[in-house]
């Protein structure tokens, strides 16, 4: 009578994961949103586009493509267990969303050039250590982050300066930003095209010394 009645109930198999496995690769979407937004803003920063309202399309991209779409892509990278891809995409999505919020308030904020310089310098530091991590990802992603770090650095130097905009350093940062956007677009295209064709059409220079990481953003596992 003292027998443990819990033994009368056979163990139930663990419940299946209610969330279906993510089949698609979200990295090319995130890279595309980052690339296009970076490219358009950088063209403005170089002073090639001098229209007074040129920042309006940039803000639209920053909110919805570089911001929201890239943020969602980063969340799916978390779901796939890709720490690098999730950290990069969610962080740069947050940068674009914060840029969208900040720019609309600059006209009412007064002099904030030192604060903007620190803001950009912080993103430069973040990008540098992400570039170190990218040494184990791919050459294409590494190039994106190295160019982006230089972009942030020159933009920060330009922001710290006073006087009429754009400063020469801001324009230099714009040119590095154009290069960053183009390389990021290539990495995005490689992810889409290689996965669609089931083989490496556009090489990205995989870097897998030692144990390979679980997932490489923008590249199909079989590549």
PDB file of N, CA and C in Angstrom, residues 23-129:
ATOM      1  N   UNK A  23      13.667  27.397 -42.118  1.00  0.00           N
ATOM      2  CA  UNK A  23      14.304  26.811 -43.283  1.00  0.00           C
ATOM      3  C   UNK A  23      15.154  27.813 -44.044  1.00  0.00           C
ATOM      4  N   UNK A  24      14.665  29.033 -44.172  1.00  0.00           N
ATOM      5  CA  UNK A  24      15.389  30.023 -44.954  1.00  0.00           C
ATOM      6  C   UNK A  24      16.531  30.650 -44.179  1.00  0.00           C
ATOM      7  N   UNK A  25      17.444  31.294 -44.900  1.00  0.00           N
ATOM      8  CA  UNK A  25      18.578  31.983 -44.300  1.00  0.00           C
ATOM      9  C   UNK A  25      18.229  33.469 -44.185  1.00  0.00           C
ATOM     10  N   UNK A  26      18.105  34.014 -42.970  1.00  0.00           N
ATOM     11  CA  UNK A  26      17.717  35.415 -42.821  1.00  0.00           C
ATOM     12  C   UNK A  26      18.856  36.399 -43.065  1.00  0.00           C
ATOM     13  N   UNK A  27      20.107  35.919 -43.106  1.00  0.00           N
ATOM     14  CA  UNK A  27      21.245  36.831 -43.210  1.00  0.00           C
ATOM     15  C   UNK A  27      21.239  37.682 -44.479  1.00  0.00           C
ATOM     16  N   UNK A  28      20.932  37.122 -45.666  1.00  0.00           N
ATOM     17  CA  UNK A  28      20.921  37.981 -46.857  1.00  0.00           C
ATOM     18  C   UNK A  28      19.924  39.124 -46.777  1.00  0.00           C
ATOM     19  N   UNK A  29      18.789  38.903 -46.123  1.00  0.00           N
ATOM     20  CA  UNK A  29      17.824  39.985 -45.928  1.00  0.00           C
ATOM     21  C   UNK A  29      18.423  41.078 -45.058  1.00  0.00           C
ATOM     22  N   UNK A  30      19.018  40.687 -43.933  1.00  0.00           N
ATOM     23  CA  UNK A  30      19.624  41.670 -43.057  1.00  0.00           C
ATOM     24  C   UNK A  30      20.755  42.434 -43.726  1.00  0.00           C
ATOM     25  N   UNK A  31      21.590  41.720 -44.482  1.00  0.00           N
ATOM     26  CA  UNK A  31      22.689  42.370 -45.195  1.00  0.00           C
ATOM     27  C   UNK A  31      22.179  43.329 -46.260  1.00  0.00           C
ATOM     28  N   UNK A  32      21.101  42.944 -46.935  1.00  0.00           N
ATOM     29  CA  UNK A  32      20.547  43.810 -47.979  1.00  0.00           C
ATOM     30  C   UNK A  32      20.001  45.103 -47.389  1.00  0.00           C
ATOM     31  N   UNK A  33      19.272  44.998 -46.274  1.00  0.00           N
ATOM     32  CA  UNK A  33      18.754  46.193 -45.620  1.00  0.00           C
ATOM     33  C   UNK A  33      19.868  47.097 -45.135  1.00  0.00           C
ATOM     34  N   UNK A  34      20.896  46.488 -44.563  1.00  0.00           N
ATOM     35  CA  UNK A  34      22.055  47.257 -44.108  1.00  0.00           C
ATOM     36  C   UNK A  34      22.764  47.912 -45.289  1.00  0.00           C
ATOM     37  N   UNK A  35      22.955  47.156 -46.379  1.00  0.00           N
ATOM     38  CA  UNK A  35      23.719  47.649 -47.522  1.00  0.00           C
ATOM     39  C   UNK A  35      23.046  48.849 -48.180  1.00  0.00           C
ATOM     40  N   UNK A  36      21.774  48.742 -48.475  1.00  0.00           N
ATOM     41  CA  UNK A  36      21.073  49.797 -49.202  1.00  0.00           C
ATOM     42  C   UNK A  36      21.009  51.074 -48.374  1.00  0.00           C
ATOM     43  N   UNK A  37      20.684  50.928 -47.082  1.00  0.00           N
ATOM     44  CA  UNK A  37      20.590  52.110 -46.223  1.00  0.00           C
ATOM     45  C   UNK A  37      21.950  52.781 -46.069  1.00  0.00           C
ATOM     46  N   UNK A  38      22.993  51.977 -45.876  1.00  0.00           N
ATOM     47  CA  UNK A  38      24.345  52.521 -45.749  1.00  0.00           C
ATOM     48  C   UNK A  38      24.773  53.225 -47.026  1.00  0.00           C
ATOM     49  N   UNK A  39      24.465  52.632 -48.155  1.00  0.00           N
ATOM     50  CA  UNK A  39      24.878  53.197 -49.441  1.00  0.00           C
ATOM     51  C   UNK A  39      24.224  54.556 -49.679  1.00  0.00           C
ATOM     52  N   UNK A  40      22.924  54.656 -49.426  1.00  0.00           N
ATOM     53  CA  UNK A  40      22.230  55.914 -49.691  1.00  0.00           C
ATOM     54  C   UNK A  40      22.700  57.015 -48.739  1.00  0.00           C
ATOM     55  N   UNK A  41      22.850  56.700 -47.461  1.00  0.00           N
ATOM     56  CA  UNK A  41      23.328  57.709 -46.520  1.00  0.00           C
ATOM     57  C   UNK A  41      24.751  58.144 -46.871  1.00  0.00           C
ATOM     58  N   UNK A  42      25.570  57.207 -47.293  1.00  0.00           N
ATOM     59  CA  UNK A  42      26.961  57.524 -47.598  1.00  0.00           C
ATOM     60  C   UNK A  42      27.077  58.430 -48.818  1.00  0.00           C
ATOM     61  N   UNK A  43      26.204  58.246 -49.780  1.00  0.00           N
ATOM     62  CA  UNK A  43      26.191  59.147 -50.932  1.00  0.00           C
ATOM     63  C   UNK A  43      25.875  60.570 -50.481  1.00  0.00           C
ATOM     64  N   UNK A  44      24.962  60.701 -49.521  1.00  0.00           N
ATOM     65  CA  UNK A  44      24.654  62.018 -48.958  1.00  0.00           C
ATOM     66  C   UNK A  44      25.865  62.567 -48.209  1.00  0.00           C
ATOM     67  N   UNK A  45      26.557  61.720 -47.446  1.00  0.00           N
ATOM     68  CA  UNK A  45      27.705  62.170 -46.662  1.00  0.00           C
ATOM     69  C   UNK A  45      28.875  62.628 -47.537  1.00  0.00           C
ATOM     70  N   UNK A  46      29.015  62.060 -48.725  1.00  0.00           N
ATOM     71  CA  UNK A  46      30.085  62.496 -49.615  1.00  0.00           C
ATOM     72  C   UNK A  46      29.784  63.838 -50.264  1.00  0.00           C
ATOM     73  N   UNK A  47      28.565  64.304 -50.115  1.00  0.00           N
ATOM     74  CA  UNK A  47      28.099  65.554 -50.729  1.00  0.00           C
ATOM     75  C   UNK A  47      27.915  65.410 -52.243  1.00  0.00           C
ATOM     76  N   UNK A  48      27.830  64.156 -52.731  1.00  0.00           N
ATOM     77  CA  UNK A  48      27.502  63.952 -54.142  1.00  0.00           C
ATOM     78  C   UNK A  48      26.053  64.311 -54.413  1.00  0.00           C
ATOM     79  N   UNK A  49      25.206  64.116 -53.415  1.00  0.00           N
ATOM     80  CA  UNK A  49      23.785  64.427 -53.520  1.00  0.00           C
ATOM     81  C   UNK A  49      23.507  65.604 -52.596  1.00  0.00           C
ATOM     82  N   UNK A  50      23.208  66.766 -53.176  1.00  0.00           N
ATOM     83  CA  UNK A  50      23.107  67.992 -52.396  1.00  0.00           C
ATOM     84  C   UNK A  50      21.672  68.489 -52.220  1.00  0.00           C
ATOM     85  N   UNK A  51      20.702  67.674 -52.511  1.00  0.00           N
ATOM     86  CA  UNK A  51      19.306  68.089 -52.319  1.00  0.00           C
ATOM     87  C   UNK A  51      19.018  68.280 -50.831  1.00  0.00           C
ATOM     88  N   UNK A  52      18.345  69.358 -50.452  1.00  0.00           N
ATOM     89  CA  UNK A  52      18.057  69.599 -49.030  1.00  0.00           C
ATOM     90  C   UNK A  52      17.261  68.469 -48.377  1.00  0.00           C
ATOM     91  N   UNK A  53      16.374  67.834 -49.152  1.00  0.00           N
ATOM     92  CA  UNK A  53      15.542  66.781 -48.580  1.00  0.00           C
ATOM     93  C   UNK A  53      16.064  65.383 -48.808  1.00  0.00           C
ATOM     94  N   UNK A  54      17.350  65.247 -49.155  1.00  0.00           N
ATOM     95  CA  UNK A  54      17.902  63.925 -49.472  1.00  0.00           C
ATOM     96  C   UNK A  54      17.853  62.971 -48.285  1.00  0.00           C
ATOM     97  N   UNK A  55      17.824  63.525 -47.068  1.00  0.00           N
ATOM     98  CA  UNK A  55      17.827  62.662 -45.892  1.00  0.00           C
ATOM     99  C   UNK A  55      16.483  61.968 -45.695  1.00  0.00           C
ATOM    100  N   UNK A  56      15.416  62.457 -46.322  1.00  0.00           N
ATOM    101  CA  UNK A  56      14.092  61.864 -46.108  1.00  0.00           C
ATOM    102  C   UNK A  56      14.025  60.406 -46.575  1.00  0.00           C
ATOM    103  N   UNK A  57      14.477  60.069 -47.813  1.00  0.00           N
ATOM    104  CA  UNK A  57      14.500  58.650 -48.186  1.00  0.00           C
ATOM    105  C   UNK A  57      15.411  57.818 -47.287  1.00  0.00           C
ATOM    106  N   UNK A  58      16.512  58.422 -46.821  1.00  0.00           N
ATOM    107  CA  UNK A  58      17.408  57.700 -45.916  1.00  0.00           C
ATOM    108  C   UNK A  58      16.677  57.337 -44.630  1.00  0.00           C
ATOM    109  N   UNK A  59      15.895  58.270 -44.096  1.00  0.00           N
ATOM    110  CA  UNK A  59      15.139  57.996 -42.870  1.00  0.00           C
ATOM    111  C   UNK A  59      14.109  56.891 -43.088  1.00  0.00           C
ATOM    112  N   UNK A  60      13.489  56.883 -44.266  1.00  0.00           N
ATOM    113  CA  UNK A  60      12.535  55.815 -44.563  1.00  0.00           C
ATOM    114  C   UNK A  60      13.202  54.454 -44.578  1.00  0.00           C
ATOM    115  N   UNK A  61      14.366  54.365 -45.232  1.00  0.00           N
ATOM    116  CA  UNK A  61      15.108  53.108 -45.247  1.00  0.00           C
ATOM    117  C   UNK A  61      15.593  52.740 -43.850  1.00  0.00           C
ATOM    118  N   UNK A  62      16.074  53.750 -43.100  1.00  0.00           N
ATOM    119  CA  UNK A  62      16.599  53.484 -41.765  1.00  0.00           C
ATOM    120  C   UNK A  62      15.525  52.901 -40.850  1.00  0.00           C
ATOM    121  N   UNK A  63      14.286  53.346 -41.007  1.00  0.00           N
ATOM    122  CA  UNK A  63      13.207  52.862 -40.147  1.00  0.00           C
ATOM    123  C   UNK A  63      12.730  51.474 -40.536  1.00  0.00           C
ATOM    124  N   UNK A  64      12.586  51.229 -41.839  1.00  0.00           N
ATOM    125  CA  UNK A  64      11.885  50.018 -42.265  1.00  0.00           C
ATOM    126  C   UNK A  64      12.781  48.930 -42.862  1.00  0.00           C
ATOM    127  N   UNK A  65      13.814  49.285 -43.605  1.00  0.00           N
ATOM    128  CA  UNK A  65      14.636  48.265 -44.261  1.00  0.00           C
ATOM    129  C   UNK A  65      15.906  47.999 -43.449  1.00  0.00           C
ATOM    130  N   UNK A  66      16.697  49.041 -43.232  1.00  0.00           N
ATOM    131  CA  UNK A  66      17.874  48.862 -42.396  1.00  0.00           C
ATOM    132  C   UNK A  66      17.523  48.635 -40.948  1.00  0.00           C
ATOM    133  N   UNK A  67      16.361  49.121 -40.507  1.00  0.00           N
ATOM    134  CA  UNK A  67      15.941  48.977 -39.125  1.00  0.00           C
ATOM    135  C   UNK A  67      15.063  47.768 -38.881  1.00  0.00           C
ATOM    136  N   UNK A  68      13.795  47.859 -39.248  1.00  0.00           N
ATOM    137  CA  UNK A  68      12.828  46.814 -38.905  1.00  0.00           C
ATOM    138  C   UNK A  68      13.146  45.480 -39.573  1.00  0.00           C
ATOM    139  N   UNK A  69      13.381  45.492 -40.894  1.00  0.00           N
ATOM    140  CA  UNK A  69      13.644  44.235 -41.598  1.00  0.00           C
ATOM    141  C   UNK A  69      14.920  43.570 -41.088  1.00  0.00           C
ATOM    142  N   UNK A  70      15.961  44.367 -40.851  1.00  0.00           N
ATOM    143  CA  UNK A  70      17.207  43.800 -40.357  1.00  0.00           C
ATOM    144  C   UNK A  70      17.045  43.268 -38.929  1.00  0.00           C
ATOM    145  N   UNK A  71      16.239  43.953 -38.131  1.00  0.00           N
ATOM    146  CA  UNK A  71      15.978  43.498 -36.762  1.00  0.00           C
ATOM    147  C   UNK A  71      15.298  42.136 -36.761  1.00  0.00           C
ATOM    148  N   UNK A  72      14.286  41.974 -37.605  1.00  0.00           N
ATOM    149  CA  UNK A  72      13.580  40.691 -37.689  1.00  0.00           C
ATOM    150  C   UNK A  72      14.540  39.597 -38.154  1.00  0.00           C
ATOM    151  N   UNK A  73      15.386  39.911 -39.149  1.00  0.00           N
ATOM    152  CA  UNK A  73      16.367  38.927 -39.619  1.00  0.00           C
ATOM    153  C   UNK A  73      17.295  38.510 -38.490  1.00  0.00           C
ATOM    154  N   UNK A  74      17.702  39.462 -37.654  1.00  0.00           N
ATOM    155  CA  UNK A  74      18.564  39.132 -36.532  1.00  0.00           C
ATOM    156  C   UNK A  74      17.888  38.236 -35.510  1.00  0.00           C
ATOM    157  N   UNK A  75      16.596  38.434 -35.282  1.00  0.00           N
ATOM    158  CA  UNK A  75      15.866  37.568 -34.358  1.00  0.00           C
ATOM    159  C   UNK A  75      15.826  36.129 -34.879  1.00  0.00           C
ATOM    160  N   UNK A  76      15.668  35.965 -36.185  1.00  0.00           N
ATOM    161  CA  UNK A  76      15.688  34.618 -36.746  1.00  0.00           C
ATOM    162  C   UNK A  76      17.078  33.993 -36.646  1.00  0.00           C
ATOM    163  N   UNK A  77      18.116  34.808 -36.679  1.00  0.00           N
ATOM    164  CA  UNK A  77      19.462  34.267 -36.477  1.00  0.00           C
ATOM    165  C   UNK A  77      19.615  33.743 -35.053  1.00  0.00           C
ATOM    166  N   UNK A  78      19.008  34.410 -34.073  1.00  0.00           N
ATOM    167  CA  UNK A  78      18.985  33.876 -32.713  1.00  0.00           C
ATOM    168  C   UNK A  78      18.302  32.513 -32.693  1.00  0.00           C
ATOM    169  N   UNK A  79      17.195  32.404 -33.421  1.00  0.00           N
ATOM    170  CA  UNK A  79      16.445  31.145 -33.455  1.00  0.00           C
ATOM    171  C   UNK A  79      17.273  30.031 -34.065  1.00  0.00           C
ATOM    172  N   UNK A  80      18.169  30.375 -34.987  1.00  0.00           N
ATOM    173  CA  UNK A  80      19.024  29.379 -35.635  1.00  0.00           C
ATOM    174  C   UNK A  80      20.289  29.083 -34.828  1.00  0.00           C
ATOM    175  N   UNK A  81      20.474  29.777 -33.717  1.00  0.00           N
ATOM    176  CA  UNK A  81      21.638  29.535 -32.885  1.00  0.00           C
ATOM    177  C   UNK A  81      22.898  30.215 -33.373  1.00  0.00           C
ATOM    178  N   UNK A  82      22.773  31.245 -34.212  1.00  0.00           N
ATOM    179  CA  UNK A  82      23.927  31.943 -34.772  1.00  0.00           C
ATOM    180  C   UNK A  82      24.174  33.211 -33.967  1.00  0.00           C
ATOM    181  N   UNK A  83      25.065  33.120 -32.984  1.00  0.00           N
ATOM    182  CA  UNK A  83      25.321  34.250 -32.095  1.00  0.00           C
ATOM    183  C   UNK A  83      25.903  35.435 -32.850  1.00  0.00           C
ATOM    184  N   UNK A  84      26.864  35.180 -33.720  1.00  0.00           N
ATOM    185  CA  UNK A  84      27.494  36.268 -34.469  1.00  0.00           C
ATOM    186  C   UNK A  84      26.473  36.998 -35.344  1.00  0.00           C
ATOM    187  N   UNK A  85      25.736  36.247 -36.162  1.00  0.00           N
ATOM    188  CA  UNK A  85      24.769  36.858 -37.066  1.00  0.00           C
ATOM    189  C   UNK A  85      23.691  37.618 -36.319  1.00  0.00           C
ATOM    190  N   UNK A  86      23.208  37.049 -35.220  1.00  0.00           N
ATOM    191  CA  UNK A  86      22.152  37.711 -34.449  1.00  0.00           C
ATOM    192  C   UNK A  86      22.669  38.996 -33.817  1.00  0.00           C
ATOM    193  N   UNK A  87      23.862  38.949 -33.228  1.00  0.00           N
ATOM    194  CA  UNK A  87      24.421  40.135 -32.591  1.00  0.00           C
ATOM    195  C   UNK A  87      24.651  41.246 -33.606  1.00  0.00           C
ATOM    196  N   UNK A  88      25.205  40.882 -34.771  1.00  0.00           N
ATOM    197  CA  UNK A  88      25.496  41.886 -35.794  1.00  0.00           C
ATOM    198  C   UNK A  88      24.214  42.504 -36.343  1.00  0.00           C
ATOM    199  N   UNK A  89      23.267  41.673 -36.761  1.00  0.00           N
ATOM    200  CA  UNK A  89      22.074  42.192 -37.427  1.00  0.00           C
ATOM    201  C   UNK A  89      21.195  42.996 -36.471  1.00  0.00           C
ATOM    202  N   UNK A  90      20.973  42.495 -35.265  1.00  0.00           N
ATOM    203  CA  UNK A  90      20.123  43.228 -34.323  1.00  0.00           C
ATOM    204  C   UNK A  90      20.796  44.540 -33.914  1.00  0.00           C
ATOM    205  N   UNK A  91      22.113  44.508 -33.718  1.00  0.00           N
ATOM    206  CA  UNK A  91      22.817  45.721 -33.301  1.00  0.00           C
ATOM    207  C   UNK A  91      22.768  46.793 -34.380  1.00  0.00           C
ATOM    208  N   UNK A  92      23.062  46.431 -35.636  1.00  0.00           N
ATOM    209  CA  UNK A  92      23.053  47.441 -36.691  1.00  0.00           C
ATOM    210  C   UNK A  92      21.630  47.873 -37.044  1.00  0.00           C
ATOM    211  N   UNK A  93      20.661  46.999 -36.819  1.00  0.00           N
ATOM    212  CA  UNK A  93      19.266  47.438 -36.948  1.00  0.00           C
ATOM    213  C   UNK A  93      18.959  48.501 -35.898  1.00  0.00           C
ATOM    214  N   UNK A  94      19.461  48.290 -34.684  1.00  0.00           N
ATOM    215  CA  UNK A  94      19.256  49.278 -33.623  1.00  0.00           C
ATOM    216  C   UNK A  94      19.973  50.586 -33.958  1.00  0.00           C
ATOM    217  N   UNK A  95      21.137  50.487 -34.608  1.00  0.00           N
ATOM    218  CA  UNK A  95      21.808  51.716 -35.036  1.00  0.00           C
ATOM    219  C   UNK A  95      20.927  52.508 -35.988  1.00  0.00           C
ATOM    220  N   UNK A  96      20.345  51.843 -36.986  1.00  0.00           N
ATOM    221  CA  UNK A  96      19.534  52.555 -37.967  1.00  0.00           C
ATOM    222  C   UNK A  96      18.260  53.113 -37.339  1.00  0.00           C
ATOM    223  N   UNK A  97      17.670  52.375 -36.423  1.00  0.00           N
ATOM    224  CA  UNK A  97      16.479  52.892 -35.751  1.00  0.00           C
ATOM    225  C   UNK A  97      16.824  54.100 -34.880  1.00  0.00           C
ATOM    226  N   UNK A  98      17.970  54.034 -34.210  1.00  0.00           N
ATOM    227  CA  UNK A  98      18.380  55.185 -33.408  1.00  0.00           C
ATOM    228  C   UNK A  98      18.743  56.368 -34.296  1.00  0.00           C
ATOM    229  N   UNK A  99      19.346  56.102 -35.452  1.00  0.00           N
ATOM    230  CA  UNK A  99      19.647  57.178 -36.397  1.00  0.00           C
ATOM    231  C   UNK A  99      18.351  57.846 -36.864  1.00  0.00           C
ATOM    232  N   UNK A 100      17.353  57.038 -37.193  1.00  0.00           N
ATOM    233  CA  UNK A 100      16.043  57.567 -37.612  1.00  0.00           C
ATOM    234  C   UNK A 100      15.452  58.471 -36.525  1.00  0.00           C
ATOM    235  N   UNK A 101      15.599  58.068 -35.265  1.00  0.00           N
ATOM    236  CA  UNK A 101      15.028  58.841 -34.158  1.00  0.00           C
ATOM    237  C   UNK A 101      15.836  60.114 -33.911  1.00  0.00           C
ATOM    238  N   UNK A 102      17.162  60.020 -33.951  1.00  0.00           N
ATOM    239  CA  UNK A 102      18.032  61.152 -33.615  1.00  0.00           C
ATOM    240  C   UNK A 102      17.944  62.263 -34.650  1.00  0.00           C
ATOM    241  N   UNK A 103      18.025  61.904 -35.931  1.00  0.00           N
ATOM    242  CA  UNK A 103      18.107  62.920 -36.984  1.00  0.00           C
ATOM    243  C   UNK A 103      16.894  63.840 -36.968  1.00  0.00           C
ATOM    244  N   UNK A 104      15.729  63.296 -36.674  1.00  0.00           N
ATOM    245  CA  UNK A 104      14.513  64.111 -36.671  1.00  0.00           C
ATOM    246  C   UNK A 104      14.489  65.122 -35.529  1.00  0.00           C
ATOM    247  N   UNK A 105      15.389  64.991 -34.561  1.00  0.00           N
ATOM    248  CA  UNK A 105      15.402  65.882 -33.396  1.00  0.00           C
ATOM    249  C   UNK A 105      16.619  66.788 -33.347  1.00  0.00           C
ATOM    250  N   UNK A 106      17.514  66.649 -34.317  1.00  0.00           N
ATOM    251  CA  UNK A 106      18.727  67.449 -34.299  1.00  0.00           C
ATOM    252  C   UNK A 106      18.436  68.940 -34.446  1.00  0.00           C
ATOM    253  N   UNK A 107      17.420  69.282 -35.247  1.00  0.00           N
ATOM    254  CA  UNK A 107      17.112  70.693 -35.468  1.00  0.00           C
ATOM    255  C   UNK A 107      16.669  71.399 -34.185  1.00  0.00           C
ATOM    256  N   UNK A 108      16.183  70.639 -33.196  1.00  0.00           N
ATOM    257  CA  UNK A 108      15.689  71.236 -31.960  1.00  0.00           C
ATOM    258  C   UNK A 108      16.648  71.022 -30.788  1.00  0.00           C
ATOM    259  N   UNK A 109      17.768  70.335 -31.039  1.00  0.00           N
ATOM    260  CA  UNK A 109      18.648  69.932 -29.939  1.00  0.00           C
ATOM    261  C   UNK A 109      19.778  70.909 -29.676  1.00  0.00           C
ATOM    262  N   UNK A 110      20.072  71.809 -30.597  1.00  0.00           N
ATOM    263  CA  UNK A 110      21.208  72.702 -30.422  1.00  0.00           C
ATOM    264  C   UNK A 110      22.504  72.014 -30.836  1.00  0.00           C
ATOM    265  N   UNK A 111      23.606  72.405 -30.215  1.00  0.00           N
ATOM    266  CA  UNK A 111      24.919  71.869 -30.567  1.00  0.00           C
ATOM    267  C   UNK A 111      25.111  70.506 -29.913  1.00  0.00           C
ATOM    268  N   UNK A 112      25.225  69.462 -30.729  1.00  0.00           N
ATOM    269  CA  UNK A 112      25.420  68.100 -30.210  1.00  0.00           C
ATOM    270  C   UNK A 112      26.576  67.408 -30.926  1.00  0.00           C
ATOM    271  N   UNK A 113      27.523  68.187 -31.493  1.00  0.00           N
ATOM    272  CA  UNK A 113      28.526  67.545 -32.340  1.00  0.00           C
ATOM    273  C   UNK A 113      29.440  66.613 -31.543  1.00  0.00           C
ATOM    274  N   UNK A 114      29.764  66.957 -30.299  1.00  0.00           N
ATOM    275  CA  UNK A 114      30.597  66.067 -29.493  1.00  0.00           C
ATOM    276  C   UNK A 114      29.850  64.788 -29.108  1.00  0.00           C
ATOM    277  N   UNK A 115      28.570  64.934 -28.784  1.00  0.00           N
ATOM    278  CA  UNK A 115      27.764  63.751 -28.442  1.00  0.00           C
ATOM    279  C   UNK A 115      27.630  62.828 -29.647  1.00  0.00           C
ATOM    280  N   UNK A 116      27.437  63.404 -30.837  1.00  0.00           N
ATOM    281  CA  UNK A 116      27.355  62.577 -32.043  1.00  0.00           C
ATOM    282  C   UNK A 116      28.689  61.899 -32.326  1.00  0.00           C
ATOM    283  N   UNK A 117      29.790  62.616 -32.063  1.00  0.00           N
ATOM    284  CA  UNK A 117      31.097  62.003 -32.242  1.00  0.00           C
ATOM    285  C   UNK A 117      31.292  60.802 -31.342  1.00  0.00           C
ATOM    286  N   UNK A 118      30.878  60.914 -30.083  1.00  0.00           N
ATOM    287  CA  UNK A 118      30.977  59.783 -29.155  1.00  0.00           C
ATOM    288  C   UNK A 118      30.053  58.641 -29.577  1.00  0.00           C
ATOM    289  N   UNK A 119      28.876  58.990 -30.042  1.00  0.00           N
ATOM    290  CA  UNK A 119      27.918  57.988 -30.535  1.00  0.00           C
ATOM    291  C   UNK A 119      28.544  57.158 -31.660  1.00  0.00           C
ATOM    292  N   UNK A 120      29.155  57.842 -32.632  1.00  0.00           N
ATOM    293  CA  UNK A 120      29.764  57.150 -33.768  1.00  0.00           C
ATOM    294  C   UNK A 120      31.025  56.396 -33.360  1.00  0.00           C
ATOM    295  N   UNK A 121      31.789  56.952 -32.425  1.00  0.00           N
ATOM    296  CA  UNK A 121      33.000  56.280 -31.957  1.00  0.00           C
ATOM    297  C   UNK A 121      32.657  54.979 -31.237  1.00  0.00           C
ATOM    298  N   UNK A 122      31.582  54.992 -30.479  1.00  0.00           N
ATOM    299  CA  UNK A 122      31.141  53.766 -29.822  1.00  0.00           C
ATOM    300  C   UNK A 122      30.797  52.673 -30.819  1.00  0.00           C
ATOM    301  N   UNK A 123      30.133  53.049 -31.904  1.00  0.00           N
ATOM    302  CA  UNK A 123      29.814  52.074 -32.937  1.00  0.00           C
ATOM    303  C   UNK A 123      31.074  51.597 -33.648  1.00  0.00           C
ATOM    304  N   UNK A 124      32.070  52.441 -33.756  1.00  0.00           N
ATOM    305  CA  UNK A 124      33.345  52.027 -34.331  1.00  0.00           C
ATOM    306  C   UNK A 124      33.993  50.934 -33.480  1.00  0.00           C
ATOM    307  N   UNK A 125      34.001  51.139 -32.165  1.00  0.00           N
ATOM    308  CA  UNK A 125      34.598  50.144 -31.262  1.00  0.00           C
ATOM    309  C   UNK A 125      33.846  48.826 -31.352  1.00  0.00           C
ATOM    310  N   UNK A 126      32.523  48.886 -31.348  1.00  0.00           N
ATOM    311  CA  UNK A 126      31.727  47.664 -31.481  1.00  0.00           C
ATOM    312  C   UNK A 126      32.060  46.942 -32.781  1.00  0.00           C
ATOM    313  N   UNK A 127      32.183  47.685 -33.868  1.00  0.00           N
ATOM    314  CA  UNK A 127      32.447  47.076 -35.167  1.00  0.00           C
ATOM    315  C   UNK A 127      33.829  46.447 -35.222  1.00  0.00           C
ATOM    316  N   UNK A 128      34.793  47.032 -34.519  1.00  0.00           N
ATOM    317  CA  UNK A 128      36.146  46.462 -34.494  1.00  0.00           C
ATOM    318  C   UNK A 128      36.130  45.077 -33.859  1.00  0.00           C
ATOM    319  N   UNK A 129      35.454  44.915 -32.717  1.00  0.00           N
ATOM    320  CA  UNK A 129      35.486  43.579 -32.120  1.00  0.00           C
ATOM    321  C   UNK A 129      34.595  42.587 -32.872  1.00  0.00           C
TER     322      UNK A 129
END
